[in-house]
Every structure is written in C-alpha cells, then in structure tokens.
Coordinates of C-alpha atoms in Angstrom, one line a residue:
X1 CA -50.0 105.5 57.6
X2 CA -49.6 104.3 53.6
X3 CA -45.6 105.4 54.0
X4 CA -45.2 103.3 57.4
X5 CA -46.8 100.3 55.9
X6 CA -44.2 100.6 52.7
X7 CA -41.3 101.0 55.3
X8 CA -42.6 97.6 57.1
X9 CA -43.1 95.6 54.3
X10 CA -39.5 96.6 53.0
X11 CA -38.1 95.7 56.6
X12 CA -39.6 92.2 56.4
X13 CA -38.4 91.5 52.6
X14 CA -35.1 93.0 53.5
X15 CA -35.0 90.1 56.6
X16 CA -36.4 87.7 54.4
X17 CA -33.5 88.0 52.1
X18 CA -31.0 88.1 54.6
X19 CA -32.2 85.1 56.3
X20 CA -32.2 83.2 52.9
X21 CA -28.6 84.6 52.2
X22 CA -27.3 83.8 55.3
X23 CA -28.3 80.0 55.1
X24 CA -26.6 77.5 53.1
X25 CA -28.0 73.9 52.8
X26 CA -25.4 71.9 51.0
X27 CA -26.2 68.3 50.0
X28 CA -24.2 64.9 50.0
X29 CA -21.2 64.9 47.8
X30 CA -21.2 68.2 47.0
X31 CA -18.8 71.2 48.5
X32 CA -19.7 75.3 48.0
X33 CA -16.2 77.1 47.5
X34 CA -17.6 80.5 49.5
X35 CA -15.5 83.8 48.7
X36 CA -16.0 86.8 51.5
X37 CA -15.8 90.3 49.3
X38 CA -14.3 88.5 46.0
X39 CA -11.6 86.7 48.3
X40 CA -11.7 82.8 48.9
X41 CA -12.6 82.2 52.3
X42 CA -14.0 78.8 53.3
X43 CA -15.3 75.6 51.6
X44 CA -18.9 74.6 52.7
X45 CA -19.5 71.1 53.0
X46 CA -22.6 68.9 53.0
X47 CA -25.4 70.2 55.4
X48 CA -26.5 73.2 57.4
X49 CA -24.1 75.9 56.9
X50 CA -24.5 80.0 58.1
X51 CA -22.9 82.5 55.4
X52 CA -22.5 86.3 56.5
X53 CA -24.9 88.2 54.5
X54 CA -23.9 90.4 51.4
X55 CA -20.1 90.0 52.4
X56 CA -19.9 86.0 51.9
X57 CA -21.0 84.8 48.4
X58 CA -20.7 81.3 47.0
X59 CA -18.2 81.2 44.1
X60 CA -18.7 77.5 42.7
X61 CA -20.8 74.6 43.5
X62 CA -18.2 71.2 42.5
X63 CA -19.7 67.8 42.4
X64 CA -17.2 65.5 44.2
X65 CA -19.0 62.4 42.3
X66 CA -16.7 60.2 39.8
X67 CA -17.9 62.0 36.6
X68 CA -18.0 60.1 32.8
X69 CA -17.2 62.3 30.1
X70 CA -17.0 60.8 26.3
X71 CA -15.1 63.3 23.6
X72 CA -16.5 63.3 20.1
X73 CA -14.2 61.1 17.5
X74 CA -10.9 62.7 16.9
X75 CA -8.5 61.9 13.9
X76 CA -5.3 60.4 14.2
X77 CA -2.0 59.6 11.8
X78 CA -0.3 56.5 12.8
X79 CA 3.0 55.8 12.0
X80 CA 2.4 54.4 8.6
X81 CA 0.5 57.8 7.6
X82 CA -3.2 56.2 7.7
X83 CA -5.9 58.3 9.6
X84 CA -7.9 57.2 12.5
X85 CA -10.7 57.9 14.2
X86 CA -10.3 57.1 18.0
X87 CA -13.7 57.7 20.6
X88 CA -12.3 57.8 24.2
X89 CA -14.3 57.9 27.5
X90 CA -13.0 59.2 30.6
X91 CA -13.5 58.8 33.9
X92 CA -12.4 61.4 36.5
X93 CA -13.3 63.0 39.8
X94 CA -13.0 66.3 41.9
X95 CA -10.6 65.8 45.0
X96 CA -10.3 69.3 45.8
X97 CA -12.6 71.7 44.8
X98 CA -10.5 74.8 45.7
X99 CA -7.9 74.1 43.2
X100 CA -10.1 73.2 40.7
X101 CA -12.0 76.4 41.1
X102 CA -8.7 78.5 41.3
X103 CA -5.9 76.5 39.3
X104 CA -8.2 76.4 35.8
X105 CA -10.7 77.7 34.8
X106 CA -12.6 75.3 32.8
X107 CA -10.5 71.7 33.9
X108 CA -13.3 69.7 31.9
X109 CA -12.3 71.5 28.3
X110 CA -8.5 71.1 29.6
X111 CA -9.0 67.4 29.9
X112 CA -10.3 67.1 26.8
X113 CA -8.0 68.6 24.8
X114 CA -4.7 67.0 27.4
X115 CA -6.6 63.7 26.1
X116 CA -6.6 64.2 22.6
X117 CA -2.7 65.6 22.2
X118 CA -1.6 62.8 24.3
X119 CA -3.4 60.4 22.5
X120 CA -1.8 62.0 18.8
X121 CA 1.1 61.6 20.7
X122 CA 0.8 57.9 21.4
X123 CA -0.8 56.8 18.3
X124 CA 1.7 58.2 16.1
X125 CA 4.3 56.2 17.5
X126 CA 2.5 52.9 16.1
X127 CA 1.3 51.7 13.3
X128 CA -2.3 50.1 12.1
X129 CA -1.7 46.6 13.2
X130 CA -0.5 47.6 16.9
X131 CA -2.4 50.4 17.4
X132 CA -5.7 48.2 17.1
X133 CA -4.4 45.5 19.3
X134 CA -2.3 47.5 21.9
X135 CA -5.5 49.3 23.6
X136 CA -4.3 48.3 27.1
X137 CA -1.0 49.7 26.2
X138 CA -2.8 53.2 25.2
X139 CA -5.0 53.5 27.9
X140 CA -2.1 53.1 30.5
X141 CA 0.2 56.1 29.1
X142 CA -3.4 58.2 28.5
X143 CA -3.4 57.3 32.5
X144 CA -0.5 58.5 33.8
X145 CA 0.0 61.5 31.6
X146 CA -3.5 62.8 32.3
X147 CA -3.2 61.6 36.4
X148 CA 0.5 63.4 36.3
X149 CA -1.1 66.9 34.7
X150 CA -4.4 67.3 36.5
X151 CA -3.1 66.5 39.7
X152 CA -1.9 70.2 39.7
X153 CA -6.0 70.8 39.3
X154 CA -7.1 69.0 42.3
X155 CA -8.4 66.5 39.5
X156 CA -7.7 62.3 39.8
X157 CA -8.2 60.8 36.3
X158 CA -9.6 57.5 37.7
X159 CA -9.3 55.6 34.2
X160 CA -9.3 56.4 30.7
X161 CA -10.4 53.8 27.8
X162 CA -10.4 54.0 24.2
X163 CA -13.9 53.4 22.8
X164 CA -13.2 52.7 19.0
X165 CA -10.6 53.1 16.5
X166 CA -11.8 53.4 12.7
X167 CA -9.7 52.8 10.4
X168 CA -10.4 54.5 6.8
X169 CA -12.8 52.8 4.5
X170 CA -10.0 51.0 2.2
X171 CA -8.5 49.7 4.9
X172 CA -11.6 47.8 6.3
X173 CA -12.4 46.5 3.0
X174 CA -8.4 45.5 3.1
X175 CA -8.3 43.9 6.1
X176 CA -11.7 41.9 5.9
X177 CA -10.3 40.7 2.8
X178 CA -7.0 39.6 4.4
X179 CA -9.1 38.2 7.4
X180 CA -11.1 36.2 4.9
X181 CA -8.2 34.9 3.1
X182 CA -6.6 33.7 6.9
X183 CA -9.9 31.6 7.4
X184 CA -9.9 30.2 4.1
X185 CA -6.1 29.5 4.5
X186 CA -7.1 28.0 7.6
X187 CA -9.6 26.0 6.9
X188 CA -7.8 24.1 4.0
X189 CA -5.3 23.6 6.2
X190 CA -8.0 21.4 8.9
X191 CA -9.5 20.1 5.8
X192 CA -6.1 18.6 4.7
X193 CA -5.3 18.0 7.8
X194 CA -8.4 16.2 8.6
X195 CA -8.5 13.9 5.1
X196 CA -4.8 13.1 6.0
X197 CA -5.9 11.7 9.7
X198 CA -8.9 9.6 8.0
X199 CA -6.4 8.0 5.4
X200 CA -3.8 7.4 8.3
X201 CA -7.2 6.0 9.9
X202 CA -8.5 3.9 7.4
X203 CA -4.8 2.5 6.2
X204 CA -4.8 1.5 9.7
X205 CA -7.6 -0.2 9.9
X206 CA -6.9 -2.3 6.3
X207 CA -4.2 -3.3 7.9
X208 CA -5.5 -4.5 10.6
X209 CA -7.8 -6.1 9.7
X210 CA -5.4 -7.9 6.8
X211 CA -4.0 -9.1 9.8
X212 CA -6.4 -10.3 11.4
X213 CA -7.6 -11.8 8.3
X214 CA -4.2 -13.4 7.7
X215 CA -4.4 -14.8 11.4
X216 CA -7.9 -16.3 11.3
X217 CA -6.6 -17.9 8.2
X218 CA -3.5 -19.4 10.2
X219 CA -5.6 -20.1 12.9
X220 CA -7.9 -22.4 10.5
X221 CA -5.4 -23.6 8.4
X222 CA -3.4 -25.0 12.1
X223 CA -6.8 -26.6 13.1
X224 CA -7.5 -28.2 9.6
X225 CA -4.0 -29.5 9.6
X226 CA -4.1 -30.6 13.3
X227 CA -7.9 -32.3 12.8
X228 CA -6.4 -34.2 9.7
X229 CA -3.1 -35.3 11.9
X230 CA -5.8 -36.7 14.8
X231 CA -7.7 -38.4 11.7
X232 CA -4.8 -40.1 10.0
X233 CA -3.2 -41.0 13.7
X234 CA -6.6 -42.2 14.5
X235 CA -6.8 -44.2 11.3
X236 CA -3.1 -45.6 12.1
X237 CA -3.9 -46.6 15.0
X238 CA -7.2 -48.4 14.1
X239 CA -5.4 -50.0 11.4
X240 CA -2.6 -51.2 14.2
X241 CA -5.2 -52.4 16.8
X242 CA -7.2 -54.4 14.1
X243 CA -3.4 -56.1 13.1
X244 CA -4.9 -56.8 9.2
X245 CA -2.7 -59.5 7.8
X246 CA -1.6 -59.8 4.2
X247 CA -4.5 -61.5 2.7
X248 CA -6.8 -58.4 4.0
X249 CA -4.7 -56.5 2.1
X250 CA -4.9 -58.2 -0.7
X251 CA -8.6 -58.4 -0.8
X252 CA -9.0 -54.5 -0.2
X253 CA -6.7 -54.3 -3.6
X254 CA -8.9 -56.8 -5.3
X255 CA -11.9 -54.1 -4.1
X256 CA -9.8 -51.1 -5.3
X257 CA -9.4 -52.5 -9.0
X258 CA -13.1 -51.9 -10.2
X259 CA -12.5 -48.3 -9.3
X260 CA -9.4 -47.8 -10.8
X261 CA -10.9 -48.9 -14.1
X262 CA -14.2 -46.4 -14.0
X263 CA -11.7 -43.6 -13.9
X264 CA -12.5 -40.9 -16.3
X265 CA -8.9 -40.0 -17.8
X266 CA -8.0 -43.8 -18.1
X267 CA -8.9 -43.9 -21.9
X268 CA -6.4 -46.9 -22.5
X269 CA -5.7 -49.5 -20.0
X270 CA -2.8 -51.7 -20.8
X271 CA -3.5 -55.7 -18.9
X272 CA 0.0 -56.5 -18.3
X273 CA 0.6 -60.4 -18.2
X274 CA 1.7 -60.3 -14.6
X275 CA -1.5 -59.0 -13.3
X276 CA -3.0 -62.9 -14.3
X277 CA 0.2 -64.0 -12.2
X278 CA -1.0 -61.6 -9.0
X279 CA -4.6 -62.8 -9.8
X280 CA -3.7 -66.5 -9.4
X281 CA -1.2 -65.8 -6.4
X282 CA -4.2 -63.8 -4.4
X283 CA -6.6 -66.3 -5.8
X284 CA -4.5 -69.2 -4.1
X285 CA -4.0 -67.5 -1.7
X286 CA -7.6 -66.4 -0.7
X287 CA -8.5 -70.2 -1.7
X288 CA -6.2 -71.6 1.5
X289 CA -7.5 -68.5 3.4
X290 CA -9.4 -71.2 5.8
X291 CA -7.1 -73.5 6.3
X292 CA -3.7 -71.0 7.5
X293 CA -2.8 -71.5 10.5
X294 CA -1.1 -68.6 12.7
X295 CA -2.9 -66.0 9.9
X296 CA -5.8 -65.1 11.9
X297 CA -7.3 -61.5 11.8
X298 CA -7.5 -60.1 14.8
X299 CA -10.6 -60.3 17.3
X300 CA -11.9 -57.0 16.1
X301 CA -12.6 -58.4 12.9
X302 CA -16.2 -59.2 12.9
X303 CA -16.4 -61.3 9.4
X304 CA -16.0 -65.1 9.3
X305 CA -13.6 -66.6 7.1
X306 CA -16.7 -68.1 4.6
X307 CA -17.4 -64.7 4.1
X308 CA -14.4 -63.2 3.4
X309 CA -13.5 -65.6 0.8
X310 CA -17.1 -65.5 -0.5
X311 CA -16.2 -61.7 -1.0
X312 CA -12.9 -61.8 -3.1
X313 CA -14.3 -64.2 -5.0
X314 CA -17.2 -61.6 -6.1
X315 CA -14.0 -58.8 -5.9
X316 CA -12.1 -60.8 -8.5
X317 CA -14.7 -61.5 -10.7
X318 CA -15.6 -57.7 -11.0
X319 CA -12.0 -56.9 -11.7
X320 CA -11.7 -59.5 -14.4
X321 CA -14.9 -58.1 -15.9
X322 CA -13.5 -55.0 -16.2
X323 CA -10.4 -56.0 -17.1
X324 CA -12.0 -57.7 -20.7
X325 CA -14.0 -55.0 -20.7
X326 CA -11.4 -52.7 -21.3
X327 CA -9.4 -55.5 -23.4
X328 CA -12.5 -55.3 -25.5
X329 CA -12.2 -50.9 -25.9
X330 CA -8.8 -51.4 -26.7
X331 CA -9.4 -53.9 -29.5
X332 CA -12.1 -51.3 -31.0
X333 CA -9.2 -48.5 -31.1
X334 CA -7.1 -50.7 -32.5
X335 CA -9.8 -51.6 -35.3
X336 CA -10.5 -48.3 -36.2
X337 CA -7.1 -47.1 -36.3
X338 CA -6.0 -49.3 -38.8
X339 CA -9.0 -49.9 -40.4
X340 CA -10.0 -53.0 -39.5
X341 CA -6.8 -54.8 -40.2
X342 CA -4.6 -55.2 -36.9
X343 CA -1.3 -55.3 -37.4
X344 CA 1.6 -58.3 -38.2
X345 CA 3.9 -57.5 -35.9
X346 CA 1.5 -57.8 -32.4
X347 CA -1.1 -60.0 -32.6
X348 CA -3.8 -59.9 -30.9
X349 CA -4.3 -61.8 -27.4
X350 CA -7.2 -63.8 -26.5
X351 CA -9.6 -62.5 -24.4
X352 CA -10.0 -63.2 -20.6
X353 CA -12.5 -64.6 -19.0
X354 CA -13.8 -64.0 -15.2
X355 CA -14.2 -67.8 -14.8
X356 CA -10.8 -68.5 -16.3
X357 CA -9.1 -66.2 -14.0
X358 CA -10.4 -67.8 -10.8
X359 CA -10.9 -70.9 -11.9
X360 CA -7.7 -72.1 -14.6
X361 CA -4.9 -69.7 -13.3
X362 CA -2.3 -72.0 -14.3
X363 CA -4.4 -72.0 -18.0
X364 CA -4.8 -68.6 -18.0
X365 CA -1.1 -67.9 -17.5
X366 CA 0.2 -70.0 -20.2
X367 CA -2.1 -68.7 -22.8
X368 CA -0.7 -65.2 -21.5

C-alpha cells in the first residue's frame, strides 16, 4: 500500500510538471525565442502559448520595449591633443529577437563599446571649440554608424545623444576667463556705445533748443519792432489829423527848453545871441497868435487861443530862467578858473532877464 501511494504521488508531480512545462503565458511586448532539442524552433509571442514538454525549451526572453542605456564617461583626444570626457545615452530597441539571440551574443556590451570607438573616431577629427558646439553634428554620425552596424543584430538604434563633454580642469578655468573677458569686452562696448547716443542726444537737444531760443527771440524782436512801427504810424497820423501849425511847434520847443537844461552831462551851456533873436521871433509871433487869420489849429484841438498864449508865456519865462541860471554857473567857472579876475579879451555879458526877454526883445537884442 505505502509503495502504491509513492508511485501515485510521483504520477501526479510528474503531470504537474508537465502541465506547467507545457504552458507558456507570454505578456505584452515581450517574445520567448523557443529551441526544440537545442535547435531554434519558434518565437512565442504575447499570450497563451502550448510548448511540447522536455523537447521544447525557452532559450531567451527579449523585451521588444525601446530600452535607455547611459555608458559611464569615456575619455577622448581631440584634435588639438586635449582629453575629454564625453557621457552618452542611447536609445535603442529589439526588432527581431531571433537575430539578436543568435547573431551576438551580448548586443548590449557590443553597443557600448561600437559607441565609444565611433565616438573616438568622431571626436578626434575636431578640436575643443567645435567639438563643444557641434553636438547635433556628433549625434547624427553616432546615428547612422550604430543604425548601419546593429541592423545585422535585429537591433534599431532609435537615437543617440551626447550627455556632457568635460573638458580638463585648465581648460575650464581658461575658457571662463576668456568668456569673462568677452562680457567685459562687451559691455564697454554698450557702455560707449550708450554714452556716445546720450551725447548725440543731448547735443541734439542744445541745439534745438538754441534754435528755438534764437527763434522766440526773432519772433519777439519782429513783434517789438512791428508794435513800435503801429506806434510811430499811429503817432504820424495823429499828428497829421490834428494839422498842428508852426506856432504849435514853436510852443512845444519853448516846452522842450527847460528839459534840455536839467540835463545831467550838460555842465556848460553856451547862450548863443541868436537864441534872444528866436525868443523875440516866437515871442511875436505867439503875441499875434490871436489875431492870424487862416492859422487856425485844427478842430481837434481842444485849447482856446487865451490859453495857449497864456502857456508860452509861462514856457518862455521858464526857459529864460534857466537860461540866466546857467549864465550865472558859467560866470562861477569862469571866476574860479581864473581866480577871480575874468579875462581882457571877453568880457563879460550882462545878464538876462525873464521880463526882458518877453517884454524888450528889441532891448534885449541890442544889448546882445
């Protein structure tokens, strides 16, 4: 009974195995390559799948996923014999996982190693300076070489990308040196550039404004001028619509005298003996004032006749008062220049009188 039970429980394990070797569940994105007594028979793909127990065994299980690998740093010698260190980063993926099982025998390591002689390859065709800035460049020729090689492997190199490049120590502190010098270059350049446009800016606006300046002044100076030309042609024409005869000018002379002899800078005031001749002419004159006939001011005047004469009168006698005034400030000059004796040659005239000069002309004249 005890060896029956042994030979049953072996039976059962013995199905138990065989059932579990004769299924194969496979999941998504995944194929089995299956070899039947060490030779390759089938490829199992995703899902249910029936093996032929202990003749069929899988071989390798691929994953048909796009797969990231990223190698350690590798140095490099450009062509201007500095070393490099370049990180790269590849992307790749299984499109047939029979010759990738059967071509290679570890494509992963062979990638790897494709990548980094390619890249010494590439890199030590260029120098520093285009080596850091021609990436794009590099990754396109790690592209195709790696696509063109592994294609053999059932492999499709999808895309490849340089991580880093590190250049050595001395050549950082170089080229952040040289970096720093091209920004301080720069910026004195804007800063000139910039002072120059504010000088352009501000001589610019000096000068306009000058000119502005200059014109305003034009502009005032026209005005000024133009006011005074309506205020004399006003004047002229006041003076031409009143129609003043002679006499009126003769009494606004008569009127002018006492102000020509206040004047400071008239120290010395020499009496000629024809002004007693004008005095008794506009004296005469003013005395027939009333009695002229086809001499009448003109109806804008608004003083009478009386009045007018009344006037010059009071006009002359001011101007002969200061005309012996200043006969009197000349004979004091005289006195104390030559010490109180005046001399032989000139001697002395009689003083005027106001009364004299509108009363005796004739007198006056003679005495003169």
């Amino acid at each position: 009974m005890e060896f029956a039970a042994i030979v049953l429980i072996a039976i059962a394990v013995i199905v138990v195995v065989t059932l579990v070797k004769a299924v194969r569940i496979v999941p998504q994105q995944r194929q089995d390559v299956v070899e039947r007594l060490g030779k390759y028979k089938r490829t199992l793909n995703p899902g249910l799948n029936l093996l032929v127990p202990y003749i069929d065994a899988v071989r390798t299980k691929v994953d048909m996923r796009e797969q990231v690998v990223s190698f350690p740093p590798q140095p490099v010698i450009t062509s201007d014999n500095l070393v490099v260190s370049i990180d790269t980063v590849l992307y790749f993926k299984v499109v047939d996982s029979v010759r990738a099982t059967y071509e290679i025998s570890n494509f992963l390591q062979a990638i790897e190693q494709l990548t980094v002689t390619t890249l010494r390859n590439v890199i030590g065709s260029l120098d520093l300076e285009r080596a850091l800035t021609s990436r794009e460049e590099i990754n396109r020729h790690l592209s195709g070489v790696l696509d063109e090689t592994t294609g053999r492997w059932g492999i499709k190199v999808t895309r490849v990308e340089i991580k880093a490049i590190e250049p050595p120590p001395s050549i950082r502190d170089s080229m952040e040196k040289q970096m720093r010098a091209e920004r301080d270059r720069r910026a004195a350049i804007l800063n000139a550039e910039g002072h120059k446009q504010s000088q352009i800016l501000t001589a610019e606006g000096e000068k306009q404004a000058a000119v502005l300046r200059a014109d305003g002044d034009r502009q005032a100076r026209i005005l000024q001028a133009e006011g005074q030309a309506k205020a004399i042609r006003t004047v002229f024409d006041a003076i031409h619509q009143a129609n003043p005869s002679q006499k009126v000018l003769a009494y606004q002379y008569l009127q002018a005298l006492p102000q020509i002899a206040n004047g400071t800078a008239n120290k010395v005031w020499i009496v000629p003996t024809e002004l007693t001749k004008a005095l008794e002419g506009m004296g005469g004159a003013l005395g027939g004032l009333a009695n002229m006939v086809g001499d009448v001011p003109s109806p804008e005047a608004t003083k009478s006749a009386g009045e007018v004469e009344r006037e010059a009168a009071e006009a002359a006698r001011a101007a002969a008062t200061a005309a012996q005034e200043i006969h009197n400030e000349v004979r004091v000059a005289e006195a104390q220049a030559t010490g109180g004796n005046a001399p032989q040659g000139l001697p002395a005239p009689e003083p005027v009188s106001p009364q004299s000069l509108l009363n005796d002309p004739t007198d006056q004249r003679e005495r003169g």
